[in-house]
Every structure is written in structure tokens, then in C-alpha cells.
Amino acid sequence: MSCPDPSSAFQSLREGALGGARVGQGACVCARVVQDCGSCTIKPPRAGRETNYKTGRRFPAHLRDQTLEMPTSNSSVGRFPSVAVGNGDSLSPKKAESKERTQGRGRCHWLRKMCPCCFGKQTGSLDMADTARPGPVKEINKPYKPSTGASELEEVMLTVHSVDLLKSKTSANRCDHHTDCYHDDELIVRRGQAFQIALELSRPFCQGTDKLHLELKTGEFPQVSKGTHVIIPLVEELEYKRWEAKMVEQNGNRVLLSVCSPPDALIGRYQLTVTTGCAKGEATSTHDPASDIYMLFNPWCEGDTVFMDNEEERKEYVLNDTGRIYYGTQNQIGARTWNFGQFSEGILQACLFILEKSKVPPAGQGDPINVVRVISAMINSLDDRGVLEGNWSGNYEDGTSPTAWSGSVDILKKYHKEGGTPVKYGQCWVFSGVTTTVLRCLGIPCRSVTNFQSAHDTDVSLTTDVYFDENMEPLDHLNTDSVWNFHVWNDCWMARPDLPPGMGGWQAVDSTPQETSQGTFCCGPASVNAVRTGQVYLKHDTPFVFAEVNSDKIYWQRNLDGTFSQIFIEKKVVGYNISTKAVGSDERMDITDLYKYPEDTEEERIAVETASRYGSRPETYSSPVAEDVRIEVVMEGEGPRMGADAQLKIVLRNQSTHLRRATLLSQVAVMYYTGVLKGTIKKEKHPVELMPNEVKTIEWVLPYNQYQDQLVDQAALMLTLSGRVNETQQVLATQHNFRLRTPDLIITPVGEAVIGKEMAAKISFTNPLPHTLKAVSFRVEGLGLQSVREIAVGDVGSHCTVTLTEHFVPTLPGPRKLVASLDCRQLTQVHGVTDIFVKEK
């Protein structure tokens, strides 16, 4: 019988394969063709052989006792050239090649191409390397490279040649997930939202018989039960509530998958592998770090607990990489620009490094409450060698002065680069600025918040207590409570399913180490709504935050028997002008009403008394104190300036129809902005006589020469007034904090701002003091304009002006800010900012 026509034979072979004799599912199809091919040199199988030694499948019964001359190309044998072929002869590679050339073309050469069951392809751009490995699982250690003579096993196996995460900054993945601002070249996506990846397979995917699933692993010991090892199945339709993948496009060997994560997925870095399966077995791709996927919280996803439904607020509290932080006193509010830089290169890795260093199990990284609490603890270095070491001493010679920082990027990069060594040094606004950076980077809406006249309650009394002896002298060793001129913490946005309804929204979190919470220096997240209503029994650390913004200041006098009696209550001295940057502008927004009701309203008093019942002195408000003389401190204009005498006014009002006489004691002390006093620098006594309904003003002056060598950071001072009305024994007491204002750095852009084109900015400063400033330096930086650069200026004479020009090349378009700050032991909180709009080249 003559050799069948190749086309008809191929049709027969195809029909046989599709008709149930598919490779891996039935008998060898080519064997049925061979038995009718009498004119070919192909011989039946060797006598006694029942299976094909390459595939492991049984030959048809009528061929088991015959001998089949196998193809002699070395590519058919794979890695074992010494394996017996043909009738048992061992052929060298050279002889096998010669025999193939002389015999191959004349004996149904087409069959070699048509039957993947017994013969592998000789060449092809999608063939596997020339290997034949037994076993059910195959790992691909390197990207696929075309080769000739792929073995039959590799021809049939379904494997992954390459993975394309479609991760460029302009890709739909990055744009749709609002992660195109990150400068990292990674796939960064947000949970609860689909993203796409493309796979290049070894052959076309067959929907009927082939299988495929993805695996993601995070943490040191991934476990399916903990959610740190995720198996993502291939489904027909996505439900968007669980880990799933759907094949949305197939083009030859290339398939496009749409992958969806649940809205409560763990955030962090996932290692991706792909497992494929067919009748021949399974193959799993080897993990490639370039294919890691970064998962973030998603304020755009309604199912995520950090969902924020206002787009303008999302742009401000998640996507804005610069902001304003406020400082000073309630009557002298200063502002400085801070570069959060959450999208800068390497910052995402630094933030995940912080979570890793916290030793908190990755299984807890799906809950923003846990993540925020961990970040609150890790931003300060106490307990766990976190990011920043606090320093309020005024001596920063072995580090960077807190007032010199103007952004978070350098701090986080330094911490990451040095493997977790705390960065020196920080104070509250630095802790807050870094916290804002980390939380925004991870996808949690966050803002820096400043509270003026911020109380620090040390004994959980929910009051700020001031103690005097029998002669009305302050008892400093007992006065551990304090009122900071200002204190900066953070608000972050999230639902609170662990609290009663209505407690979600803004949550206060404080990374500055003040008091421990459950044994760790952290604070929050505390529901701002709970703070406002006095529900201090709700977690976390709500009593401490309540005392910061709405505690009363209570004055106590020591009795002769050593006990103390409550002599006076000031109800409106804590929690003023709580401030944050406004949405979409650089204006200050007052959010005091979010934290407390208006002073002296019935709602505010109820909140205070409700909170006090859960403090250490629940009987504090049992008896009210009558008053008919008022005392207050008045400051004109913007207040005293550095280098000049400080002048204030003490105003007393007699609201009765009777004569009132008293002796008023005034003392002023240098104070750290935290409310801790360094020391008293001036004391005075003022005899006062008030006629009925009289208002009297006392001029109070602090000469420059009395404070010039005494000031510490922030140039803050506290004036304390106390006394007793002779006729009624009413106690007069108040405290007033103020600071000495410092000049700004004046920054003036020079030249046109265009990407890639050099421009300049002039920075000018005038020394306001009547003596020379030593070792002055400037720090200049601007996101998209210039990386941080320190410029040594040297000494600056009394009332002298220094001007320098800084050259830089913009790299990013749009509105940008150039920020500069001055670093000098004798003068702090000097800084400036200018807006620069950068055009495309």
C-alpha cells in the first residue's frame, strides 16, 4: 500500500485527536496511520514493548509485538544521547544527524510535524528548551528563549514563558488605581478594584482541558488560613468581593487576565507565581521579584473601610504631596510648608519596611485601625527603635534640628537605608508630617492637625491641674500636667465598625511620644466624634485626646494639713483654633467645632461632665465657684517680635457694685512649646484696687536683655498670674502663652520655569537680633524642582541681610513649591516658600 496523501493523513490524524484520541487522553493516533503505511520505512514497535518510552502511554494491542524505528534526531532524545534508539543501537550525535538527513525526508516526514504524541516539533518561536523532565511539576527558572528540537513532553505541557504586569505609569492599571503618581516602576494597585496582567504561555490555552490559577504570597511565613497566601482561581464572571481572575482576551499564546481583590485584602508587597495544568501535569512559574505586586488601601472603593466619597477631599488627603503645618500660639498662628513626598521614589518601600520592622503579623495589615496604631508607635523611636528620635533639649549637634526639616522624604529614606536606625531629631510637627506621608502613601486619607493651648493630662483626671502652696506659690514638683502652646497630631479617615454607629469618619492619631497606651508610646485612632461628645470610654486613647482639646484647668491650694482644696476653675483655656490646611488651597481651616462644642454651651458642659465621670476625679464638678472679678491678658497686633521688648496688657474687670482689692503676682518663664517650663526669668507683684464696675489695665513689659540668652526652641514664654480678692477670697488665676515672632525667608523665582531648563531662585534673610548669628545654614528643597540641599551661609551680623541664589532644573510639570528653612542655634522657626508653575518643555 502506498503512503497516504499528507493532507488526508493529517485530516485523519486531526479527526482522531479531536474525536477522543487527544494527546494525553487516548491511544497514539499515528500508530493507526502507521499500520496502513506499508511503503514507509517506519517499523512497528520493538517486540515485547507495550509502552512508548517517551510518553509512558500504551501502544495499541496489535502493535505491541512489533518494532517501530524511532526518529534518530538527537533532539528527539533530549538530554540522554546514549539512550538506545531504533532497534537498540546506540547512536552518536553525529551519526544520528547523518541518518536523519538520509532517511528522515523519505519516510513520512510530515508525520513528525503532525503527531505531538510521539514526535516533538523541531523548531518554533514558542517551543520550550531542549529538555525532557519527568514528573508532574515543571518550574521555569528563566524567561523563555526559543530553541529547536523541543521534546514531546515540553510540547504538550502548558507553561508560562513570561508575565507582563502592565505596570508603566501611563498604563490603565496605574491610572485607574490612582497610583500613576508613584515614581516606583512597580505594579501598585488598590484593593477592591480589578487590574489586568498578561501571560505569554508555551502554547494556546484550551478552555476545555487546561487549567490556570495565580498565587500571591506576603510575609515571612505565608499561610492560606491567615490570608497571606492567596490562591486566585480562574472564573467566568468576576464578583468583585473576593480574589478572582477572569480571562478577558486570548491571542495565540498570549492571554489577558482581569484580577480582582476583595476590599478587605491585606495591604503590602505580594510575590506572584502562576500555576498551569493540563493532562500532562502542572507547572509553576518561579517567583521573579520584578513581578511583585504592591497592594494599597482604596479610598475610591465603597467596600473599603477607608472609603471617602468626596473627590476633592481624596485629592487633598491622599494625592496631595505637599501641605501646611501650623505652629505658634492661639493668637500668633504661624504656618510652614511641608513636603510629604509620599510618591517619591523608594518611599513606598520605606513605608512597608516600617510595617515589617514593627513585627506585627502581616495578617493584621488588612485593618486600617491596626495599621494606623502600628504606624503611630513606629514613627517615634521609643520602645521599638522607630523612625524618629524625639529631642526637646535644644542640643542637636549629633543630628538635625527639628526646625530644619521641611519634608519627610529624607527622613524615611535615611531610616530605610540605615536598616532601621532612628533618625535624629524630631518634635511634634515632624512626627506628624512623617505620619501624614506614611498613611497617605499606604492609601489612608490623612492630614496634619494643630491644636493650640493643647493640654497634656498625666494622671487621667481629664483635667489640667495647677497646684499652689499656702502662699499661692506654684508647686513645680506637682505641676506635671502642662498646656503646650501648640501640639501637632494627625486625623485619618476610616469607618469604625468596632465602635457604635456614628463614630466613623475622622480619627485622631498621635505619633509624638507623650504617654504610653497599653504599654506602648502610641495614641489613637480615637474617634473625633467620641471626643466631641465626651464618650471617652470608647477606644483608642479617647480620654487623652479629650483632655488635650477640652479639659478645664483646675487650680488647687495646699491646706495646712497637707490636703488640697479646689480654689478656681478656668473653663476656656484649652483647645483653641484647631487647624489644618484647607482642601484645595493653602488657607488655614479651623476645625475646632469637630473636636468640641462652642465653649460654655450646654452641649459643651455636658460633654465635659460626661467625660469627667470616667476620670480619676469624678467629683471635680460637684460645687461651682462664684466670681465677680475677671482677669485676662491682651496682646496687640501680631504680638512681640524677636529682638525687641515684649509688651502685653493685663486687664481686670470688677463686675460687682463694691470695692475690690487684691495683690496680683506675675511671673514669666521660658517654656518649651510642649508646655514644659525651663525656668522663671522675671517675677513682679502688682497691688490692685478696683472701684465698683471699674476696668483697669496694667502694662506689662519684658525687656529684651532679660530673655535674649534664655530662649529655647519656638521662642515661647508663659506668663502666669495669680492672686486673691481680699473681700471675697475669690482666687484670680490665669496663664498666657506667647512667642516672639521671627522673620520669614523671602524666596523670589528668577527665570522661566520649564522642564529640563535651568532656573534660579533668590533667598533673602534679615537678622532681627542685635547680635551676630553664628553658623547659619539654609536647607532648600522642592518636589519636582530640587532635592534637599544644605547651604552653609556662615555668620550673619546684627540686622544684616544675606541673599543667595539657588540654581535648579525642574523635572515635573504643574504647580510646585520651593521651600527653604534656616538652621541656627540662636534663631529657629525661620522658613519661607514660593509657588512655581512649571511648563512642559
Short mmCIF file of C-alpha atoms in Angstrom, two decimals, residues 191 218 264-269 297 352 355-356 358 360-368 370-371:
data_model
loop_
_atom_site.label_atom_id
_atom_site.label_comp_id
_atom_site.label_asym_id
_atom_site.label_seq_id
_atom_site.Cartn_x
_atom_site.Cartn_y
_atom_site.Cartn_z
CA ARG A 191 -7.64 46.70 46.92
CA THR A 218 3.14 38.04 51.51
CA ASP A 264 -10.51 43.96 52.84
CA ALA A 265 -7.40 42.40 51.27
CA LEU A 266 -4.14 42.67 53.17
CA ILE A 267 -2.01 45.58 52.03
CA GLY A 268 1.66 45.13 51.32
CA ARG A 269 4.01 43.50 48.84
CA PHE A 297 -5.86 50.76 50.79
CA LEU A 352 6.39 48.81 54.05
CA LEU A 355 5.41 47.79 58.93
CA GLU A 356 7.81 44.88 58.58
CA SER A 358 7.12 46.57 63.68
CA VAL A 360 3.16 42.95 63.56
CA PRO A 361 1.93 39.84 61.71
CA PRO A 362 1.09 40.60 58.05
CA ALA A 363 -2.32 39.03 58.68
CA GLY A 364 -3.24 42.21 60.58
CA GLN A 365 -2.42 44.52 57.68
CA GLY A 366 -5.92 44.43 56.23
CA ASP A 367 -7.44 46.51 59.04
CA PRO A 368 -6.61 50.24 58.88
CA ASN A 370 -4.36 48.14 63.30
CA VAL A 371 -2.14 49.72 60.67
#
